[in-house]
Structures are given as structure tokens and as C-alpha cells.
Coordinates of C-alpha atoms in Angstrom, one line a residue:
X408 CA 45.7 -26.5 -33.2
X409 CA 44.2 -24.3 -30.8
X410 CA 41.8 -21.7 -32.2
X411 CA 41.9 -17.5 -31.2
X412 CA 38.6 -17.3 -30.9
X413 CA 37.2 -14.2 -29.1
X414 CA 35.5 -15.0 -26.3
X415 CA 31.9 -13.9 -26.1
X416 CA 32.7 -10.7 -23.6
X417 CA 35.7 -9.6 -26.5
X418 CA 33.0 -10.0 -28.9
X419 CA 32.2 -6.7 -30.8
X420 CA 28.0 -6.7 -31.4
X421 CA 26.8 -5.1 -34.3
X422 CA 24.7 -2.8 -34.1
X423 CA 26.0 -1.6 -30.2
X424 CA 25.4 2.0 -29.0
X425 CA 29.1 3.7 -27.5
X426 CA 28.3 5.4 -24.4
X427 CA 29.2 8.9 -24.8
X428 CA 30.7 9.0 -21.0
X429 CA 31.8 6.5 -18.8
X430 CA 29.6 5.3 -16.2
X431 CA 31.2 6.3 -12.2
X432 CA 29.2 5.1 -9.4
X433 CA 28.2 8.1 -6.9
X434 CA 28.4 7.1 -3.5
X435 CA 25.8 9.4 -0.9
X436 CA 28.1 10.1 1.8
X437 CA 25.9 11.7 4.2
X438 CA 23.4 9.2 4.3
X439 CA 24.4 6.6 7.4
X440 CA 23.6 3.1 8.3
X441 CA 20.2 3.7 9.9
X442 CA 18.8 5.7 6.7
X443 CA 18.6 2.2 5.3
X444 CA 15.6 1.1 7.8
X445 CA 13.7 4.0 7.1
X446 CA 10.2 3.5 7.0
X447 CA 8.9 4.0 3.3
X448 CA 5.1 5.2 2.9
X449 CA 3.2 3.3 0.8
X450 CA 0.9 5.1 -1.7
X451 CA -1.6 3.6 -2.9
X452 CA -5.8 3.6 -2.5
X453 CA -7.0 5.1 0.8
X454 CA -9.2 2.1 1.6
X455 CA -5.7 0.0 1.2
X456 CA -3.8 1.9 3.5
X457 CA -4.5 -0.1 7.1
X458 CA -4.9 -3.3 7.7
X459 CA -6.4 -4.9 11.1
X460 CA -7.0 -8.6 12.4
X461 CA -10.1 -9.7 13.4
X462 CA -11.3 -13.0 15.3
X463 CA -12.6 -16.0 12.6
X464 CA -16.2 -15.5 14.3
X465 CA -16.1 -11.6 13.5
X466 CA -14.5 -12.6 10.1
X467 CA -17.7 -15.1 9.3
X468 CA -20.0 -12.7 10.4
X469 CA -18.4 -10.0 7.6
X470 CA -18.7 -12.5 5.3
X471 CA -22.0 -13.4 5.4
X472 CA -23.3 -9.7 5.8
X473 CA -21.1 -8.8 2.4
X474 CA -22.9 -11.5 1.1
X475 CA -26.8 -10.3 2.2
X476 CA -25.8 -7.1 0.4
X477 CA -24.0 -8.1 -2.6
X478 CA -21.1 -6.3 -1.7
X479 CA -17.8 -7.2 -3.3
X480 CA -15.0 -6.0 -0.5
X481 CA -14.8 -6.0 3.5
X482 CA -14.2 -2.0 3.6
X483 CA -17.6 -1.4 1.5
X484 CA -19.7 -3.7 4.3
X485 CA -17.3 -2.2 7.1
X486 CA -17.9 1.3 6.1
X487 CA -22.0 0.4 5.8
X488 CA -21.9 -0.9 9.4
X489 CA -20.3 2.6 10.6
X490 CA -22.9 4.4 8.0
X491 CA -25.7 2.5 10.0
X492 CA -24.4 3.1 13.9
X493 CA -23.6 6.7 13.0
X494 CA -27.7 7.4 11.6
X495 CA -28.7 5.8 15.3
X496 CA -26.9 8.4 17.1
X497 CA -28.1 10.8 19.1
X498 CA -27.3 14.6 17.6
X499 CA -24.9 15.2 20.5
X500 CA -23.2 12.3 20.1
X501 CA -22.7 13.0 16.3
X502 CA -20.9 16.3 17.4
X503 CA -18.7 14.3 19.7
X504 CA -17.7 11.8 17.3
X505 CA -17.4 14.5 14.4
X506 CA -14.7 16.1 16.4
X507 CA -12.9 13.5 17.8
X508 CA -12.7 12.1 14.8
X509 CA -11.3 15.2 13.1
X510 CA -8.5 15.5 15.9
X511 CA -7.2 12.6 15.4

């Protein structure tokens, strides 16, 4: 004897919440195909926003200089490196480099 047993999609959960409306999938029809490759902008931490390749040589030497100054990340050392060549500078070439820099 076979048994009528509901399957377990025609099973009725207790405790189940009725949607009020029926669910209708919206379909954007004025995006097109090339909306989908769109870049999307990442937001996150400023000093996570770049990345840049450097050789293993230039890579050992950040290394060992975040190590001489107990520094935990590569931005901290790289941005201590630019601290140190910018107080060298000459006054006129700190208002060259202040202005190039803010056109860019």
C-alpha cells in the first residue's frame, strides 16, 4: 500500500509568515549589456585605496626599515620616507611639489 504522504515542498510549517503580496520580479529595462562591467569604486580606508608593485630588493629594503622603526604597515614607513625627502627640500622646491601635487 502506497502512502499519501505530502511531500516536503506541500508541507504546511507551523509557525509560517503569509506574505501579504506576491513577490514580481522588476526587470530595469534601460540599463544594457555594458552597465554590467561598470567599474564599481571601492570605499574603504584612504591608505587602502592603491596598490603598487615593487621589485623584491625594494620590497626587502621596506621591510627591514619598518622593522628599524617599529612600524607595523608599509604605508606608515612609505609615508615616513616622503616625510623625510620633503624636510630636505629646498623652499622652492616645496612650492613646486605643493602645487603639483594639488593639481593632480
Amino acid at each position: 500500500m502506497v502512502s499519501k504522504k505530502p511531500s516536503i515542498l506541500q508541507r504546511k510549517v507551523n509557525g509560517a509568515i503569509k506574505p501579504k503580496e506576491q513577490y514580481h520580479e522588476t526587470v530595469n529595462e534601460n540599463s544594457s549589456k555594458g552597465s554590467d562591467t561598470k567599474k564599481v569604486s571601492k570605499k574603504g580606508p584612504r591608505n587602502q585605496k592603491k596598490s603598487m608593485k615593487i621589485s623584491e630588493d625594494a620590497y626587502k629594503d621596506l621591510s627591514v626599515l619598518k622593522n628599524m622603526q617599529h612600524v607595523k604597515f608599509d604605508y606608515e614607513i612609505i609615508q615616513l620616507l616622503f616625510d623625510k625627502f620633503y624636510d630636505d627640500m629646498s623652499e622652492e622646491e616645496k612650492r613646486r611639489f605643493t602645487v603639483i601635487r594639488e593639481n593632480i
